[in-house]
Tab-separated table of C-alpha atoms in Angstrom:
chain	number	residue	atom	x	y	z
A	1	GLY	CA	152.268	102.742	86.700
A	2	LEU	CA	152.834	99.124	87.625
A	3	ASP	CA	151.122	96.254	85.761
A	4	ALA	CA	148.963	93.659	87.627
A	5	ALA	CA	151.930	91.472	88.557
A	6	GLY	CA	153.879	94.422	89.763
A	7	TYR	CA	150.812	95.665	91.798
A	8	ARG	CA	150.638	92.231	93.560
A	9	ALA	CA	154.334	92.593	94.370
A	10	LYS	CA	154.055	96.230	95.576
A	11	PRO	CA	154.016	95.400	99.359
A	12	VAL	CA	157.233	93.474	98.985
A	13	VAL	CA	158.766	96.291	96.884
A	14	ASP	CA	157.858	98.801	99.652
A	15	ALA	CA	159.406	96.605	102.294
A	16	VAL	CA	162.692	96.097	100.406
A	17	THR	CA	162.950	99.778	99.374
A	18	TYR	CA	164.128	100.640	102.712
A	19	VAL	CA	167.054	98.332	102.457
A	20	VAL	CA	168.011	99.830	99.053
A	21	LYS	CA	167.571	103.405	100.335
A	22	GLY	CA	169.605	102.492	103.471
A	23	LEU	CA	172.470	101.276	101.262
A	24	ALA	CA	172.400	104.337	99.112
A	25	ALA	CA	172.430	106.592	102.229
A	26	GLY	CA	175.300	104.684	103.826
A	27	GLY	CA	173.354	102.814	106.482
A	28	ASP	CA	170.962	103.468	109.310
A	29	ARG	CA	172.730	103.322	112.654
A	30	ASP	CA	169.591	102.333	114.436
A	31	TRP	CA	169.675	98.826	112.907
A	32	VAL	CA	173.198	98.280	111.679
A	33	VAL	CA	175.261	95.685	113.609
A	34	LYS	CA	178.893	95.468	112.580
A	35	GLY	CA	180.143	91.824	112.056
A	36	ASP	CA	183.504	90.501	111.237
A	37	GLU	CA	183.338	91.424	107.632
A	38	CYS	CA	180.207	93.489	106.892
A	39	SER	CA	177.159	94.985	108.575
A	40	THR	CA	173.661	93.563	108.675
A	41	LEU	CA	172.528	96.263	106.143
A	42	GLU	CA	175.132	95.046	103.686
A	43	MET	CA	173.998	91.483	104.232
A	44	TRP	CA	170.403	92.400	103.354
A	45	GLY	CA	171.702	94.231	100.206
A	46	ALA	CA	173.768	91.188	99.118
A	47	GLU	CA	170.835	88.811	99.653
A	48	LEU	CA	168.456	91.147	97.785
A	49	ALA	CA	170.799	91.411	94.858
A	50	ALA	CA	171.152	87.720	94.723
A	51	LEU	CA	167.317	87.354	94.580
A	52	LEU	CA	167.002	89.990	91.880
A	53	GLY	CA	169.837	88.434	89.847
A	54	PHE	CA	171.871	91.665	89.348
A	55	PRO	CA	173.857	94.009	91.655
A	56	LEU	CA	171.876	96.811	93.269
A	57	GLY	CA	172.630	100.292	91.840
A	58	ARG	CA	171.129	103.023	89.825
A	59	GLY	CA	169.984	102.967	86.211
A	60	PHE	CA	167.952	99.637	86.257
A	61	GLU	CA	164.617	99.450	84.499
A	62	VAL	CA	161.633	99.354	86.815
A	63	ARG	CA	160.170	96.486	84.725
A	64	ARG	CA	163.262	94.372	85.206
A	65	ILE	CA	163.170	94.835	88.987
A	66	THR	CA	159.471	94.147	89.093
A	67	ASP	CA	159.721	90.880	87.012
A	68	SER	CA	162.573	89.661	89.327
A	69	LEU	CA	160.524	90.545	92.481
A	70	VAL	CA	157.436	88.722	91.069
A	71	LYS	CA	159.466	85.688	90.192
A	72	ASN	CA	161.109	85.518	93.553
A	73	ARG	CA	158.284	87.077	95.546
A	74	HIS	CA	158.239	84.336	98.264
A	75	ALA	CA	161.937	84.577	98.881
A	76	VAL	CA	161.793	88.346	98.835
A	77	ALA	CA	158.860	88.444	101.195
A	78	ARG	CA	160.796	86.254	103.595
A	79	LEU	CA	163.807	88.658	103.293
A	80	ALA	CA	161.545	91.679	103.940
A	81	ASP	CA	160.096	90.033	106.978
A	82	ALA	CA	163.450	89.151	108.398
A	83	ALA	CA	164.718	92.749	107.707
A	84	HIS	CA	161.592	94.200	109.530
A	85	ARG	CA	162.125	91.951	112.583
A	86	CYS	CA	165.825	92.771	112.681
A	87	ARG	CA	165.337	96.601	112.411
A	88	ARG	CA	162.475	96.440	115.032
A	89	ALA	CA	164.554	94.372	117.442
A	90	LEU	CA	167.783	96.461	117.102
A	91	ALA	CA	165.839	99.839	117.227
A	92	LEU	CA	164.292	98.762	120.570
A	93	ALA	CA	167.587	97.423	121.960
A	94	ARG	CA	169.372	100.634	121.108
A	95	ARG	CA	166.603	102.754	122.521
A	96	LEU	CA	166.396	100.838	125.793
A	97	GLU	CA	170.217	100.741	126.176
A	98	ALA	CA	170.353	104.468	125.859
A	99	VAL	CA	167.677	104.854	128.481
A	100	TRP	CA	169.330	102.507	130.936
A	101	ASN	CA	172.792	104.050	130.395
A	102	ASN	CA	171.274	107.325	131.779
A	103	GLN	CA	169.486	105.545	134.586
A	104	LEU	CA	171.293	106.172	137.915
A	105	LEU	CA	170.918	104.588	141.388
A	106	ASP	CA	169.477	106.852	144.015
A	107	ILE	CA	171.673	106.511	147.102
A	108	VAL	CA	170.728	108.664	150.091
A	109	PRO	CA	171.619	108.711	153.804
A	110	HIS	CA	169.423	106.632	156.112
A	111	GLN	CA	168.363	108.608	159.092
A	112	VAL	CA	167.062	107.139	162.313
A	113	THR	CA	165.964	108.955	165.515
A	114	ARG	CA	167.573	108.109	168.736
A	115	PRO	CA	165.031	108.694	171.537
A	116	ALA	CA	165.722	110.909	174.585
A	117	GLU	CA	168.078	109.411	177.087
A	118	ARG	CA	168.951	110.287	180.708
A	119	ALA	CA	172.361	111.766	181.209
A	120	LYS	CA	174.572	110.866	184.136
A	121	SER	CA	173.585	114.211	185.730
A	122	GLY	CA	169.966	113.091	185.715
A	123	LYS	CA	168.723	115.371	182.961
A	124	MET	CA	166.980	113.992	179.932
A	125	LYS	CA	168.793	114.424	176.582
A	126	ASP	CA	166.834	115.611	173.538
A	127	PRO	CA	165.960	113.092	170.825
A	128	LYS	CA	168.657	113.035	168.226
A	129	VAL	CA	168.668	112.275	164.509
A	130	VAL	CA	171.624	110.194	163.436
A	131	VAL	CA	172.704	108.695	160.115
A	132	ALA	CA	173.023	104.962	160.339
A	133	GLY	CA	174.473	104.692	156.761
A	134	ASN	CA	173.573	104.953	153.136
A	135	LYS	CA	170.740	103.186	151.294
A	136	LEU	CA	169.111	102.715	147.966
A	137	VAL	CA	165.645	104.348	147.369
A	138	LYS	CA	162.974	104.181	144.744
A	139	LEU	CA	163.725	100.488	144.127
A	140	GLU	CA	160.177	99.501	143.597
A	141	ALA	CA	159.846	101.734	140.487
A	142	LEU	CA	163.267	100.516	139.278
A	143	PHE	CA	162.132	96.794	139.511
A	144	ARG	CA	158.849	97.617	137.625
A	145	ALA	CA	160.968	99.228	134.871
A	146	PHE	CA	163.218	96.107	134.790
A	147	ASP	CA	160.093	93.874	134.296
A	148	THR	CA	158.599	96.013	131.603
A	149	CYS	CA	161.833	96.262	129.500
A	150	LEU	CA	162.562	92.578	129.795
A	151	VAL	CA	159.051	91.743	128.560
A	152	GLU	CA	159.526	94.028	125.564
A	153	LEU	CA	162.964	92.478	124.821
A	154	ASP	CA	161.771	88.891	125.092
A	155	ALA	CA	158.874	89.761	122.727
A	156	CYS	CA	161.448	90.949	120.086
A	157	ARG	CA	163.491	87.830	120.251
A	158	THR	CA	161.596	85.761	117.626
A	159	GLY	CA	164.672	84.016	116.511
A	160	PRO	CA	165.949	83.394	112.942
A	161	LEU	CA	163.760	82.306	110.163
A	162	SER	CA	164.035	78.651	108.935
A	163	GLY	CA	167.027	78.356	106.700
A	164	GLU	CA	168.930	81.339	108.125
A	165	GLY	CA	172.587	80.579	109.120
A	166	ASP	CA	174.341	81.455	112.340
A	167	ASN	CA	175.920	84.545	110.809
A	168	SER	CA	172.592	85.942	109.360
A	169	PRO	CA	171.513	89.478	110.333
A	170	SER	CA	168.561	88.103	112.248
A	171	VAL	CA	170.806	86.107	114.470
A	172	MET	CA	173.162	89.028	114.966
A	173	ALA	CA	170.210	91.193	115.950
A	174	ASP	CA	168.791	88.486	118.253
A	175	ALA	CA	172.251	88.315	119.998
A	176	SER	CA	172.276	92.044	120.487
A	177	VAL	CA	168.862	91.908	122.181
A	178	LYS	CA	169.853	88.820	124.232
A	179	ASN	CA	172.962	90.653	125.504
A	180	LEU	CA	171.033	93.664	126.788
A	181	ALA	CA	168.411	91.435	128.418
A	182	SER	CA	171.137	89.444	130.074
A	183	ARG	CA	172.778	92.590	131.469
A	184	LEU	CA	169.428	93.900	132.755
A	185	ARG	CA	168.677	90.564	134.455
A	186	ALA	CA	172.101	90.460	136.055
A	187	ALA	CA	171.573	94.052	137.357
A	188	GLU	CA	168.184	93.232	138.688
A	189	GLU	CA	169.334	90.097	140.561
A	190	THR	CA	172.242	92.129	142.189
A	191	LEU	CA	169.859	94.865	143.320
A	192	GLU	CA	167.348	92.368	144.564
A	193	ARG	CA	170.089	90.828	146.795
A	194	TRP	CA	171.209	94.294	147.975
A	195	ALA	CA	167.553	95.299	148.649
A	196	THR	CA	166.975	92.225	150.753
A	197	VAL	CA	170.005	92.919	152.940
A	198	GLN	CA	169.075	96.662	153.106
A	199	GLY	CA	165.524	95.985	154.244
A	200	LYS	CA	166.601	93.845	157.229
A	201	TRP	CA	169.448	96.296	158.020
A	202	GLU	CA	166.995	99.235	158.146
A	203	ALA	CA	164.825	97.292	160.721
A	204	LEU	CA	168.000	96.729	162.843
A	205	ALA	CA	169.072	100.246	162.607
A	206	THR	CA	165.683	101.423	163.992
A	207	VAL	CA	166.000	98.882	166.915
A	208	PHE	CA	169.610	99.836	167.861
A	209	ALA	CA	168.778	103.544	167.560
A	210	ALA	CA	165.727	103.115	169.955
A	211	GLY	CA	167.721	100.886	172.355
A	212	GLY	CA	170.743	103.183	172.443
A	213	ASP	CA	174.002	102.192	174.237
A	214	ALA	CA	172.119	100.111	176.842
A	215	LEU	CA	170.848	97.645	174.176
A	216	ARG	CA	174.273	97.375	172.571
A	217	LYS	CA	175.796	96.430	175.958
A	218	GLN	CA	173.048	93.778	176.441
A	219	LEU	CA	173.518	92.379	172.830
A	220	PRO	CA	177.173	92.884	172.002
A	221	HIS	CA	177.343	90.071	169.428
A	222	GLU	CA	174.258	91.412	167.548
A	223	ALA	CA	175.566	94.995	167.804
A	224	ALA	CA	178.934	94.009	166.354
A	225	THR	CA	177.145	92.014	163.553
A	226	PHE	CA	174.994	95.112	162.724
A	227	SER	CA	178.096	97.246	162.523
A	228	LYS	CA	179.602	94.640	160.147
A	229	VAL	CA	176.665	94.713	157.857
A	230	THR	CA	176.645	98.481	157.857
A	231	ARG	CA	180.266	98.501	156.604
A	232	ALA	CA	179.349	95.901	153.908
A	233	LEU	CA	176.590	98.091	152.543
A	234	ALA	CA	178.845	101.145	152.597
A	235	LYS	CA	181.376	99.147	150.463
A	236	CYS	CA	178.602	98.300	148.007
A	237	CYS	CA	177.517	102.023	147.826
A	238	ALA	CA	181.110	103.071	147.139
A	239	ALA	CA	181.745	100.353	144.565
A	240	ALA	CA	178.513	101.104	142.668
A	241	LYS	CA	179.804	104.673	141.883
A	242	GLY	CA	182.023	105.382	138.958
A	243	VAL	CA	184.910	107.755	138.700
A	244	ASN	CA	182.494	110.747	138.444
A	245	GLY	CA	180.523	109.622	141.416
A	246	ARG	CA	177.546	108.451	139.384
A	247	ALA	CA	176.109	105.000	139.965
A	248	ARG	CA	174.673	103.595	136.721
A	249	VAL	CA	172.115	100.852	137.016
A	250	ILE	CA	173.320	99.019	133.949
A	251	GLU	CA	176.839	98.746	135.456
A	252	VAL	CA	175.913	97.702	138.926
A	253	GLN	CA	176.440	93.959	138.306
A	254	ASP	CA	179.877	94.412	136.918
A	255	ARG	CA	180.893	96.872	139.702
A	256	LEU	CA	179.584	94.742	142.503
A	257	ALA	CA	180.809	91.417	141.089
A	258	PRO	CA	183.925	91.364	143.406
A	259	LEU	CA	181.564	92.044	146.304
A	260	LYS	CA	179.223	89.167	145.609
A	261	ASN	CA	180.506	87.233	148.590
A	262	VAL	CA	180.314	90.350	150.749
A	263	LEU	CA	176.540	90.759	150.047
A	264	GLU	CA	175.960	87.081	150.589
A	265	ASP	CA	177.728	87.153	153.908
A	266	ALA	CA	175.940	90.285	154.899
A	267	LEU	CA	172.597	88.496	154.284
A	268	ILE	CA	173.628	85.729	156.636
A	269	ASP	CA	174.773	88.239	159.191
A	270	VAL	CA	171.778	90.383	159.162
A	271	GLU	CA	169.448	87.431	159.577
A	272	GLU	CA	171.549	86.158	162.408
A	273	ALA	CA	171.335	89.505	164.184
A	274	THR	CA	167.580	89.767	163.567
A	275	ARG	CA	167.097	86.258	165.137
A	276	GLY	CA	169.269	87.289	168.112
A	277	ILE	CA	167.136	90.411	168.728
A	278	HIS	CA	163.982	88.434	168.353
A	279	ASP	CA	165.087	85.774	170.811
A	280	PHE	CA	166.074	88.503	173.245
A	281	ALA	CA	162.722	90.240	172.912
A	282	GLU	CA	160.858	87.006	173.320
A	283	ALA	CA	162.800	86.198	176.467
A	284	ARG	CA	161.989	89.606	177.886
A	285	ARG	CA	158.377	89.197	177.110
A	286	LEU	CA	158.122	85.671	178.719
A	287	ALA	CA	159.953	86.972	181.764
A	288	CYS	CA	157.513	89.809	182.087
A	289	ALA	CA	154.547	87.353	181.749
A	290	ARG	CA	155.905	85.216	184.606
A	291	LEU	CA	156.349	88.340	186.722
A	292	CYS	CA	152.749	89.372	186.234
A	293	MET	CA	151.518	85.889	187.532
A	294	VAL	CA	153.175	86.044	190.926
A	295	SER	CA	151.394	87.341	194.054
A	296	GLU	CA	151.035	91.049	194.826
A	297	HIS	CA	153.299	90.756	197.827
A	298	ILE	CA	156.134	89.320	195.807
A	299	ASN	CA	155.602	91.999	193.181
A	300	GLN	CA	156.023	94.727	195.824
A	301	ASN	CA	159.256	93.121	196.942
A	302	VAL	CA	160.556	92.880	193.436
């Protein structure tokens, strides 16, 4: 039932209709951000009313609305585009935030096998499985999820349109998306640091489990350093858990912030212990090589 001018303005009418319906329904929680004085939805309604030249409400003639839309079609199109970007960005941010609020860290015991040893009586002990400490698992899938979500959030951050002020709805939506992306990046950096320490610690756990008490006696400094790193990782596992014992991924950066220096020191210690074991193994290898090069008679005496 629209005339030619109204037909040309129909895409704009359709885009702005959502704002009007949202105001009538009291707002859509998926894309409403509360500011100091009003919400983004109320901002869209106020700007739309200013373009139309009269307050929004019931009982207006369709022709009057159509004429106003055609007259200000460029400004209304700009508003509709901003509203669309705002709703899309906020809906994505709310959806991803809900997903990450339910994403938990998977912390399990790290088991290593201690090989059979000879007892003082001369009998061989059976291999024994011991728990070296707790560790994070499924980190590769978690890091892939981080990357995917951050790409989606960055794509939504198109920024405000030209002429929009600092308090515009688009800026508020952009800030909401930016805040979630910042929290995810901080959590990812913390977990990457944790994973680096954990990977080197797992290798040491295998070495000391295989070497047993004899290796610990030969490398007392490295063994003490390994125990120190084990305690540091245990602190991280305990700190990552909330009151109910659940470790939320989105909260890991805040919970481990007081332990930032602990993780950094643990990385230095675990690398130092790794170098110590490597130097010890290299010295043994070279000593064995020299032994093989002496005469058979000396070998028998040795």
